[in-house]
Tab-separated table of C-alpha atoms in Angstrom:
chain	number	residue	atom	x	y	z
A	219	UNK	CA	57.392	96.938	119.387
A	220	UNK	CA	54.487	94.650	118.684
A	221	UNK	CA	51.806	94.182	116.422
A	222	UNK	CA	48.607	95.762	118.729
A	223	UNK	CA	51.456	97.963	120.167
A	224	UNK	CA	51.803	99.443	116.102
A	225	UNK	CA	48.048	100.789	115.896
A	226	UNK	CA	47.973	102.086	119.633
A	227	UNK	CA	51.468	104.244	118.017
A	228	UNK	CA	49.936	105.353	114.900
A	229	UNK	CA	51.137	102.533	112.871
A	230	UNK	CA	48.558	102.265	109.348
A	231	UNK	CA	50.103	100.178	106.329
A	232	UNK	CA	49.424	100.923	103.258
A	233	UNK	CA	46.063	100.269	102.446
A	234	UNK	CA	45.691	96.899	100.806
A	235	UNK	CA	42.982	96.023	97.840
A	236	UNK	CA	41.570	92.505	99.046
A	237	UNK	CA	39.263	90.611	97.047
A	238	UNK	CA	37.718	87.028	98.069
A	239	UNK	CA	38.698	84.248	95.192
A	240	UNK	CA	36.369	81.428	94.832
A	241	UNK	CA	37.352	77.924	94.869
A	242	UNK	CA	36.083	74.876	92.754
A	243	UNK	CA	35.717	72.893	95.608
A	244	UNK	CA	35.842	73.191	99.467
A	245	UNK	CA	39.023	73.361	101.264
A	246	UNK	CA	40.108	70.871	104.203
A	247	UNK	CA	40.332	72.373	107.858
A	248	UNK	CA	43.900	71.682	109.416
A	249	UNK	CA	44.824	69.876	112.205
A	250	UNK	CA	44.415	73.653	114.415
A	251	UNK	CA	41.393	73.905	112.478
A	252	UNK	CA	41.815	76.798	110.070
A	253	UNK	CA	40.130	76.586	107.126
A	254	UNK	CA	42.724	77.379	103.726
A	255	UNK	CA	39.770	79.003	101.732
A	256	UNK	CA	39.408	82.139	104.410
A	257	UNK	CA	42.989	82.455	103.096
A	258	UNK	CA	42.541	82.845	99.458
A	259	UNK	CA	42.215	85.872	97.796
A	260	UNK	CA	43.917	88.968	96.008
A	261	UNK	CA	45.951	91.350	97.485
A	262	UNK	CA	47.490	93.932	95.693
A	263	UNK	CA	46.943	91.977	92.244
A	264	UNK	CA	48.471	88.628	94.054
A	265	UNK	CA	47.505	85.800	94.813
A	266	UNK	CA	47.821	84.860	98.271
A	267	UNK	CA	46.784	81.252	100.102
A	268	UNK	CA	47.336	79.052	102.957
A	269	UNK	CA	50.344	76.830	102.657
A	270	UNK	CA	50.418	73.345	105.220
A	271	UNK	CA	54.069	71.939	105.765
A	272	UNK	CA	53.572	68.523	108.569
A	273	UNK	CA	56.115	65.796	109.181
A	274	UNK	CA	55.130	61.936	109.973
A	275	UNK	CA	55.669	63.259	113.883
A	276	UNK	CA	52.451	64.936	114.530
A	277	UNK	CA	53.514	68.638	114.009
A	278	UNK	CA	51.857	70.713	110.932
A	279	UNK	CA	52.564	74.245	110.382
A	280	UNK	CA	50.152	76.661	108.189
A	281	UNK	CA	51.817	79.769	107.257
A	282	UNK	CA	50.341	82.563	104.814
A	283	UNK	CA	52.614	84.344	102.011
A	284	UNK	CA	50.849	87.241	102.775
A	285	UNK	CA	53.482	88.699	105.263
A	286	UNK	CA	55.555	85.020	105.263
A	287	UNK	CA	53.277	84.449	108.254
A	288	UNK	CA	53.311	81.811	110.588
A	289	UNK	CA	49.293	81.011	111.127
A	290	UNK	CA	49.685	77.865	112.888
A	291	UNK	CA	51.944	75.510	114.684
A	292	UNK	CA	50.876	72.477	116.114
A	293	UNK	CA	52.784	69.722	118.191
A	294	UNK	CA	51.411	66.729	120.366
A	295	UNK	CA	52.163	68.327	124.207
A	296	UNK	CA	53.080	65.516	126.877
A	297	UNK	CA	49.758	63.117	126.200
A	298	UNK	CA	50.060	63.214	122.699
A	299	UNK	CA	47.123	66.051	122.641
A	300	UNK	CA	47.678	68.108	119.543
A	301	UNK	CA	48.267	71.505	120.489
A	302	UNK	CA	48.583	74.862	118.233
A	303	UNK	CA	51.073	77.435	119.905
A	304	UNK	CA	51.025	80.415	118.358
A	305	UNK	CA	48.555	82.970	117.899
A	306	UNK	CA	46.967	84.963	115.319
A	307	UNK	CA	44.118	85.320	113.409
A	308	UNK	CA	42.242	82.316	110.726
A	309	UNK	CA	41.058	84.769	108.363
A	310	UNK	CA	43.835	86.659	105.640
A	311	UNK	CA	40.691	89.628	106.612
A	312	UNK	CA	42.295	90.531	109.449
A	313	UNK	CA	46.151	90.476	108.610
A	314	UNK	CA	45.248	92.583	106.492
A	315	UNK	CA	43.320	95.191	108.108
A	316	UNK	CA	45.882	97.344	109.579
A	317	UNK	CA	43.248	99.891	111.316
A	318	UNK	CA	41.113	97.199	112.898
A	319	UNK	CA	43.656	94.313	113.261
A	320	UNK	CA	46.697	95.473	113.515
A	321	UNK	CA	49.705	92.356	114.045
A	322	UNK	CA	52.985	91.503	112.617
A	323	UNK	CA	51.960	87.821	114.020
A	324	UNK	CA	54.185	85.291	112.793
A	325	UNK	CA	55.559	87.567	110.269
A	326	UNK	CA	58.629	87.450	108.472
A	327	UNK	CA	59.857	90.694	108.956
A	328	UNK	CA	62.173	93.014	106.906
A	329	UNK	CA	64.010	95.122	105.710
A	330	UNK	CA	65.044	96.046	109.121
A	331	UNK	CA	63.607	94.210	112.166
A	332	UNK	CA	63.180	96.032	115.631
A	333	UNK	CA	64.041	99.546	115.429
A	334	UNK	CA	66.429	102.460	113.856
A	335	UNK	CA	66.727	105.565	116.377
A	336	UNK	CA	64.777	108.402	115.034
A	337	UNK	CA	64.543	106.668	111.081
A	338	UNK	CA	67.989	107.872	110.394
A	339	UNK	CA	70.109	105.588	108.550
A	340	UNK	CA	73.288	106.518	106.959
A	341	UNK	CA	75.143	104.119	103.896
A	342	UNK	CA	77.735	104.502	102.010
A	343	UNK	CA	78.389	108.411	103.401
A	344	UNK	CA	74.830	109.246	102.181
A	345	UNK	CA	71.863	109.975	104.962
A	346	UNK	CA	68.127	108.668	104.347
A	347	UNK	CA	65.330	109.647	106.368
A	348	UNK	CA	62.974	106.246	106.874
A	349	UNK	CA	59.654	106.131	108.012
A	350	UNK	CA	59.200	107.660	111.589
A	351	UNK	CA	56.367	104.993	112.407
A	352	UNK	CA	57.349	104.398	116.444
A	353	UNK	CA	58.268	106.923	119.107
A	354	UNK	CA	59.882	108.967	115.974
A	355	UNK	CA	61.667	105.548	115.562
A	356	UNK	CA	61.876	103.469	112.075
A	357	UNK	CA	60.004	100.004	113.894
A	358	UNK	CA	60.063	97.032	111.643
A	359	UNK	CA	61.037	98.887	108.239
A	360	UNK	CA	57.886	101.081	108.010
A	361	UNK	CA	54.606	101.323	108.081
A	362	UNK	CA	54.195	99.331	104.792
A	363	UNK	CA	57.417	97.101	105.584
A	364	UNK	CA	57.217	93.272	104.116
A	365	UNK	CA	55.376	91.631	106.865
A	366	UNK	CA	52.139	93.887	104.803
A	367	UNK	CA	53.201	92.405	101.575
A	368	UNK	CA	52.303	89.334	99.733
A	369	UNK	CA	55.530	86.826	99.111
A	370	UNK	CA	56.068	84.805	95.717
A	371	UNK	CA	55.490	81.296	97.255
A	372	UNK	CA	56.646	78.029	95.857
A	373	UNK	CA	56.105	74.541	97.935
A	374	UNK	CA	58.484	71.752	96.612
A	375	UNK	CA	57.339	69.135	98.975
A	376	UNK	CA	55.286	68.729	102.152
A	377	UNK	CA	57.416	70.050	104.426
A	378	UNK	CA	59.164	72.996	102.699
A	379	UNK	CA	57.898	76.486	101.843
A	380	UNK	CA	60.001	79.198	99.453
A	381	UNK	CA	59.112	82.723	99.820
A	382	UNK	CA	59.953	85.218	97.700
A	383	UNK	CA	60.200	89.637	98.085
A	384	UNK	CA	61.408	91.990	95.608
A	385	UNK	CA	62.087	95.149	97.756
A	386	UNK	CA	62.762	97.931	95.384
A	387	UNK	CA	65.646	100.747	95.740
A	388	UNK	CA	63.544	103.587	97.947
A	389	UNK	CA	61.266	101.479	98.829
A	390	UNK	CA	60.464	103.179	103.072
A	391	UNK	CA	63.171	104.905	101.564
A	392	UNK	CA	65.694	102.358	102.271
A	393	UNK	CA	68.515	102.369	99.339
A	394	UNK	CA	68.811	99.094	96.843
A	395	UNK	CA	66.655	96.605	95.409
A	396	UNK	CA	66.725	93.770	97.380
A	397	UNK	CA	65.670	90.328	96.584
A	398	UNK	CA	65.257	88.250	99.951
A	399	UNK	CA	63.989	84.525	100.586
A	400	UNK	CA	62.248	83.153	103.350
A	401	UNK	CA	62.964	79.282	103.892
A	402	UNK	CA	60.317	77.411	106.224
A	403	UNK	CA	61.342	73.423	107.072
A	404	UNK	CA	59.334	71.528	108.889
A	405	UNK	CA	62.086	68.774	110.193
A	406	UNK	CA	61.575	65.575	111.136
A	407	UNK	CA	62.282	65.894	115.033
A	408	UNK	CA	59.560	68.751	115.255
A	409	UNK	CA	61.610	71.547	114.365
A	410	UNK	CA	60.662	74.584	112.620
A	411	UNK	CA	63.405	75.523	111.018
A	412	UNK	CA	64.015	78.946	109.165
A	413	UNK	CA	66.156	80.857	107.172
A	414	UNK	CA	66.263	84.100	105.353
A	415	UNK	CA	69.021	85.205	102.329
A	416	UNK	CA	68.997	88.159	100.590
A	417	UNK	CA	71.067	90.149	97.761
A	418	UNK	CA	71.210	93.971	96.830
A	419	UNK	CA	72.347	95.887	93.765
A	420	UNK	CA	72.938	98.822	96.423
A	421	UNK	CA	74.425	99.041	99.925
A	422	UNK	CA	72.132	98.579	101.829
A	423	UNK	CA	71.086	97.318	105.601
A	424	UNK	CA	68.965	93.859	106.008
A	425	UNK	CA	67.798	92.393	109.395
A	426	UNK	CA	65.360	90.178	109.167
A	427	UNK	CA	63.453	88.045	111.658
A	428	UNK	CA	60.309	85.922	112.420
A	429	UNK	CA	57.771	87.661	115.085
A	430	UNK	CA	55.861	84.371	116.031
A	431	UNK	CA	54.532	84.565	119.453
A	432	UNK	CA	54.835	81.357	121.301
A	433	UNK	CA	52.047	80.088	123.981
A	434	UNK	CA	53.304	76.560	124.536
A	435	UNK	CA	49.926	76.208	127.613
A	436	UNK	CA	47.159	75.516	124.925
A	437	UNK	CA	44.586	77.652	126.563
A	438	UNK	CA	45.302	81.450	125.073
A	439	UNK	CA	42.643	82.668	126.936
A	440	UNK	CA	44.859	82.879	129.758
A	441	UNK	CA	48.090	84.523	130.552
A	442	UNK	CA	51.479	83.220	129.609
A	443	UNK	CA	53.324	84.275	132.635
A	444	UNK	CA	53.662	80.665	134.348
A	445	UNK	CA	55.880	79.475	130.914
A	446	UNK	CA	59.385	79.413	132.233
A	447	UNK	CA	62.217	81.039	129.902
A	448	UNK	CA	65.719	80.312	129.566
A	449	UNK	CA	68.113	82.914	127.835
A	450	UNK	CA	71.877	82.125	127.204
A	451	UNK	CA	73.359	85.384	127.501
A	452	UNK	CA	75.539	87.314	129.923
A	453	UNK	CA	74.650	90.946	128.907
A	454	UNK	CA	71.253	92.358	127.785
A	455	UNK	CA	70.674	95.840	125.649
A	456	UNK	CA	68.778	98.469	128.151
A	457	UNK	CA	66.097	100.464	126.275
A	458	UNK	CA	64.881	104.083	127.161
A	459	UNK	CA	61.169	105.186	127.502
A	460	UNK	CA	60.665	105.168	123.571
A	461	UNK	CA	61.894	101.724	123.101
A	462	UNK	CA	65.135	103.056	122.085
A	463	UNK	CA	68.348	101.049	122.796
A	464	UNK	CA	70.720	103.332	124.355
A	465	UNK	CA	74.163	102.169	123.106
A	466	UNK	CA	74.613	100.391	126.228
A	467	UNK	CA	75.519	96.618	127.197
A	468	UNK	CA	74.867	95.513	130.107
A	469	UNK	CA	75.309	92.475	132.804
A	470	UNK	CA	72.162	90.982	133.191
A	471	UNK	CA	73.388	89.762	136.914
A	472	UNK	CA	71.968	90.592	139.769
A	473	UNK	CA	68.858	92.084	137.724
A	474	UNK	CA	65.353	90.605	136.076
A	475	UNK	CA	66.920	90.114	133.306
A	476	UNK	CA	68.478	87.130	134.165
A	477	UNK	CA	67.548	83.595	132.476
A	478	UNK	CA	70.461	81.995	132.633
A	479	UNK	CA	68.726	79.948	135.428
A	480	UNK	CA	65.248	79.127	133.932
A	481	UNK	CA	62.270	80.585	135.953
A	482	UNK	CA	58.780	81.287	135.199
A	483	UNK	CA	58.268	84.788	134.226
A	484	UNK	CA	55.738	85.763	136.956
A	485	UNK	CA	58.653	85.625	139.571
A	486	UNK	CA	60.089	88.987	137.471
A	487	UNK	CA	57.575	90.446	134.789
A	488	UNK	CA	55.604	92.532	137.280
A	489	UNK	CA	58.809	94.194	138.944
A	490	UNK	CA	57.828	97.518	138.344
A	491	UNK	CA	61.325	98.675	140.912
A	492	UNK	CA	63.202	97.663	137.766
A	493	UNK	CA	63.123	100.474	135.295
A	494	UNK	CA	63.572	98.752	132.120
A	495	UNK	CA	60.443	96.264	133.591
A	496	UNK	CA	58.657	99.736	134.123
A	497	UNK	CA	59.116	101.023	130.885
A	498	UNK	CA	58.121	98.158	128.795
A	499	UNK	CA	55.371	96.863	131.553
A	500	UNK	CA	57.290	93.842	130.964
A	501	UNK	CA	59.906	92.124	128.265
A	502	UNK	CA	60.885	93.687	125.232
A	503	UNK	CA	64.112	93.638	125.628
A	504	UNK	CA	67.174	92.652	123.090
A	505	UNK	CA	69.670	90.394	124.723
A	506	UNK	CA	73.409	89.667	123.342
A	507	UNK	CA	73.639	85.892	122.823
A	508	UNK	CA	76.952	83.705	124.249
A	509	UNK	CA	76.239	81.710	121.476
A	510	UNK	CA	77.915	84.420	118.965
A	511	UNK	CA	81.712	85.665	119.589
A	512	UNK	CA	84.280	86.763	117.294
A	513	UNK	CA	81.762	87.733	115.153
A	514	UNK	CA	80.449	84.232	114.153
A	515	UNK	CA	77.104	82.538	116.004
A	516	UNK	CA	76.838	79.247	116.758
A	517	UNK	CA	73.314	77.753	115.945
A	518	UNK	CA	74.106	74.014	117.027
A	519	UNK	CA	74.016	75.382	120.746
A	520	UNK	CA	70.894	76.444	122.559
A	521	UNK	CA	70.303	79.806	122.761
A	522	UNK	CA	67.168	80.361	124.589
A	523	UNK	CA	64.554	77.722	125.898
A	524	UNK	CA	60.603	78.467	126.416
A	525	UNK	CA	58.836	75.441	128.554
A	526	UNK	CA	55.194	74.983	129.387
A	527	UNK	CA	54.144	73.355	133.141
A	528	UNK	CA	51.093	72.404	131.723
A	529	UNK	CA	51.271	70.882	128.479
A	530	UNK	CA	55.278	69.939	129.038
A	531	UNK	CA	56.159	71.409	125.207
A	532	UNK	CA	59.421	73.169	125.414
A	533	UNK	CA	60.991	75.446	122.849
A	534	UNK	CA	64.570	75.178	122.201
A	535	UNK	CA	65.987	78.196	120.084
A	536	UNK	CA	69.011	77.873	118.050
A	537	UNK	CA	70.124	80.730	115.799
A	538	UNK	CA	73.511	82.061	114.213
A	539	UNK	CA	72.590	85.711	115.089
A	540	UNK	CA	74.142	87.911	118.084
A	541	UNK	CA	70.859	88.676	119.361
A	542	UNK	CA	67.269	87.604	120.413
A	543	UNK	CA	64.220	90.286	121.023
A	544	UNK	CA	62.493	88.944	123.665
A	545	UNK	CA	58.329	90.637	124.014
A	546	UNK	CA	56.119	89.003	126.788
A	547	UNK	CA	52.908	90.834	124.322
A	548	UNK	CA	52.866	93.598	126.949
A	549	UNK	CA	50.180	95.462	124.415
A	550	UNK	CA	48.100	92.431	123.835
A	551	UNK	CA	44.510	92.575	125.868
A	552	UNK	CA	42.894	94.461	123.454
A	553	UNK	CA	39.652	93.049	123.266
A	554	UNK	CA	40.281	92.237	119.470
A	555	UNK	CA	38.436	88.442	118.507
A	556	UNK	CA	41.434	86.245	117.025
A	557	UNK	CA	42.035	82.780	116.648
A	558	UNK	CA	38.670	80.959	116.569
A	559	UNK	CA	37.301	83.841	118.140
A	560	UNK	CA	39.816	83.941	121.396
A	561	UNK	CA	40.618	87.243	123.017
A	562	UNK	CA	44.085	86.839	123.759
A	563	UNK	CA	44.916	88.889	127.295
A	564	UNK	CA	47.677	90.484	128.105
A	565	UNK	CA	51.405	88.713	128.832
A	566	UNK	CA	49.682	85.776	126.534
A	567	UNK	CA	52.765	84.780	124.666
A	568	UNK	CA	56.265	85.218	124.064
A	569	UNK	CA	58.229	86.439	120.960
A	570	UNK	CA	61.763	85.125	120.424
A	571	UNK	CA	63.040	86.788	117.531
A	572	UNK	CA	66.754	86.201	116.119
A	573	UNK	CA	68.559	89.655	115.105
A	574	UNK	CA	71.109	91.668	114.945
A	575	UNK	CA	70.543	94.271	117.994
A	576	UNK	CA	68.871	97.293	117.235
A	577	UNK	CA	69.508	100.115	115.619
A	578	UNK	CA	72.658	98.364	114.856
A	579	UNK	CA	73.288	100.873	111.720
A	580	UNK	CA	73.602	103.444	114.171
A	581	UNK	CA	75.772	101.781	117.121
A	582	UNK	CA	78.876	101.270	114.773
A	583	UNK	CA	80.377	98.856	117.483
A	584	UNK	CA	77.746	96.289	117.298
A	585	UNK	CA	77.315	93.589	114.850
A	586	UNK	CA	77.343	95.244	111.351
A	587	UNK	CA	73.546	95.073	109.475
A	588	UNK	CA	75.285	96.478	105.974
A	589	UNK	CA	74.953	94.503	102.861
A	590	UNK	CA	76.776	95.443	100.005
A	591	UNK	CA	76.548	94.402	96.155
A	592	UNK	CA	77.883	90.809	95.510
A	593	UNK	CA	77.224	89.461	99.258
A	594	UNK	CA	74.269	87.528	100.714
A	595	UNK	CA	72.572	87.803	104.282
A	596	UNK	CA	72.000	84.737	105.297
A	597	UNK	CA	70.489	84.385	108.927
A	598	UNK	CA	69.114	81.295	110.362
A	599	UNK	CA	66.749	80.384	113.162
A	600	UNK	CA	64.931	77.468	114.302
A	601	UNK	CA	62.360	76.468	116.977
A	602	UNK	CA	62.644	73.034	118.164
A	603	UNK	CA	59.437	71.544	120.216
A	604	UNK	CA	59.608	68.740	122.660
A	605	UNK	CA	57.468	67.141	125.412
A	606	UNK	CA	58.923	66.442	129.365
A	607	UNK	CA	60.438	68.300	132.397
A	608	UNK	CA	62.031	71.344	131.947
A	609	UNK	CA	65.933	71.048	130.434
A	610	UNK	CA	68.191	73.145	128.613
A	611	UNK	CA	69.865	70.628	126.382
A	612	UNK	CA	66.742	68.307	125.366
């Protein structure tokens, strides 16, 4: 479902026309070292840059308006070290090389995040073929969806960042033009917090998400699979072979797909007996939150927790949607040079993406995706770091 996963399936966005921008004077590296100028440049006749957001708590968080991606994050681990846990790349040359490249890293993701069964999608009593871009599947709203377009940005202060998409009626063939806002915060108790709004002049279906992927050990060289992960929910959504959620819910009891006692994910990534383990060679997997009932999520409760034994940074998760996409980067290891050169291996990093579950327009018992004319989507996630033993209410 992932970003290396979207070349290896055929996935090419539209080809973008990048041209470097020079700058009067030279551009300050960032406390993870990235260097803003590398950033700056034209793509598709705008402007696109390298925005820093940082509280007075040692945490500074570089994102790109090219895609509304996440670059950076960095938070003092247990010592006080600062430590950047994400990945990606520090060069806008490589988002945007689709062919060579290919990520949705720390992208803000739309119109529809995750996937619609065979790019079928039918509003308002009227049936539109989207892009078949994965397993015949519509995966993250096309092969040109917003995560490979540049965002109007606007930075009121140091530690917010407004982005801005027009989405125009047909555009992957999904009806009505859709204005949609990404909101990073960078709060002062080292949270990232995010939301996204959007409005349509059409019915329409919105479902959007950030695809950071979190590797809280400071060393991406290495795998990921000693983190421990913590998932509040009861029931998961199994997948088939093609990625394709089946229509199912099930119990995650008595299976690997239970977190609702922390463990580190080597005790149940490599459990190849499991078929839904098999299928996805590890996590990437949608599970149904407790934190949402009666239609209404609760985003002052944890939902999820992701916690380090070697640097002691946890990630607490609070969102208001019903679900969260969990993807252990199962087609990472590609050999491709990111971050300051690091070739990330596979099971590296985590995703945990807030959504409704997939192919939701087509499961007409699950959480409803449809926006109509005079509504707004609002969703809401937020990622809040910490240093200590593991807990679930930190």
């Amino acid at each position: 479902m992932k970003p290396i996963k979207s070349a290896l399936f055929g996935v090419a966005a539209t080809v973008l026309a990048l041209s470097a921008c020079t700058s009067s004077k030279p551009a300050e590296e960032t406390i993870s070292g990235l260097n803003p100028a590398r950033f700056d440049s034209i793509v598709n006749n705008k402007k696109t840059a390298l925005y820093t957001l940082k509280n007075n708590n040692g945490m500074e968080v570089c994102i790109t308006n090219f895609g509304g991606r996440v670059v950076s994050v960095v938070v003092p681990d247990a010592n006080g070290k600062p430590t950047d846990v994400v990945l990606g790349y520090d060069n806008l040359k490589q988002y945007t090389d689709s062919v060579n490249s290919p990520s949705d890293y720390g992208s803000s993701v739309g119109r529809y995040a995750n996937r619609i069964g065979g790019g079928k999608l039918t509003v308002a009593g009227k049936t539109y073929q989207l892009p078949q871009n994965n397993f015949g599947h519509c995966l993250h709203g096309g092969n040109s969806g917003w995560m490979y377009q540049v965002y109007d940005a606007e930075q009121p202060n140091d530690t917010t960042l407004v982005l801005t998409i027009v989405s125009p009626d047909g555009d992957n063939n999904f009806p009505g033009t859709v204005t949609a806002h990404t909101t990073y915060k960078v709060l002062s108790n080292n949270t990232l917090d995010i939301t996204f709004d959007a409005t349509t002049d059409k019915e329409t279906v919105v479902n959007m998400t950030n695809h950071s992927y979190f590797n809280l050990n400071g060393d991406p060289s290495k795998e990921g699979t000693n983190m421990w992960l913590y998932i509040n929910a009861d029931n998961f959504t199994p997948a088939d072979s093609t990625y394709m959620t089946t229509g199912e819910i099930r119990k995650v009891e008595g299976t690997p797909m239970d977190f609702r006692k922390a463990h580190a994910l080597e005790e149940t990534i490599n459990d190849t007996t499991y078929d839904q383990i098999r299928n996805a060679t590890g996590y990437d997997h949608n599970w149904c939150l407790n934190t949402y009932k009666d239609g209404k999520g609760d985003d002052s409760k944890t939902c999820a927790v992701l916690w380090s034994p070697v640097t002691k940074i946890g990630l607490s998760m609070y969102t208001n949607e019903p679900g969260v996409q969990v993807y252990t980067g199962n087609f990472q290891g590609t050999g491709i040079s990111c971050k300051h050169g690091i070739k990330y291996p596979k099971h590296v990093s985590v995703c945990l993406e807030s959504q409704k579950y997939p192919d939701t327009p087509n499961k007409k018992n699950w959480p409803s995706a449809n926006l109509k004319p005079g509504e707004k989507y609002f969703s809401h996630v937020a990622y809040r770091f910490w240093t200590g033993d593991f807990a679930t209410d930190k």
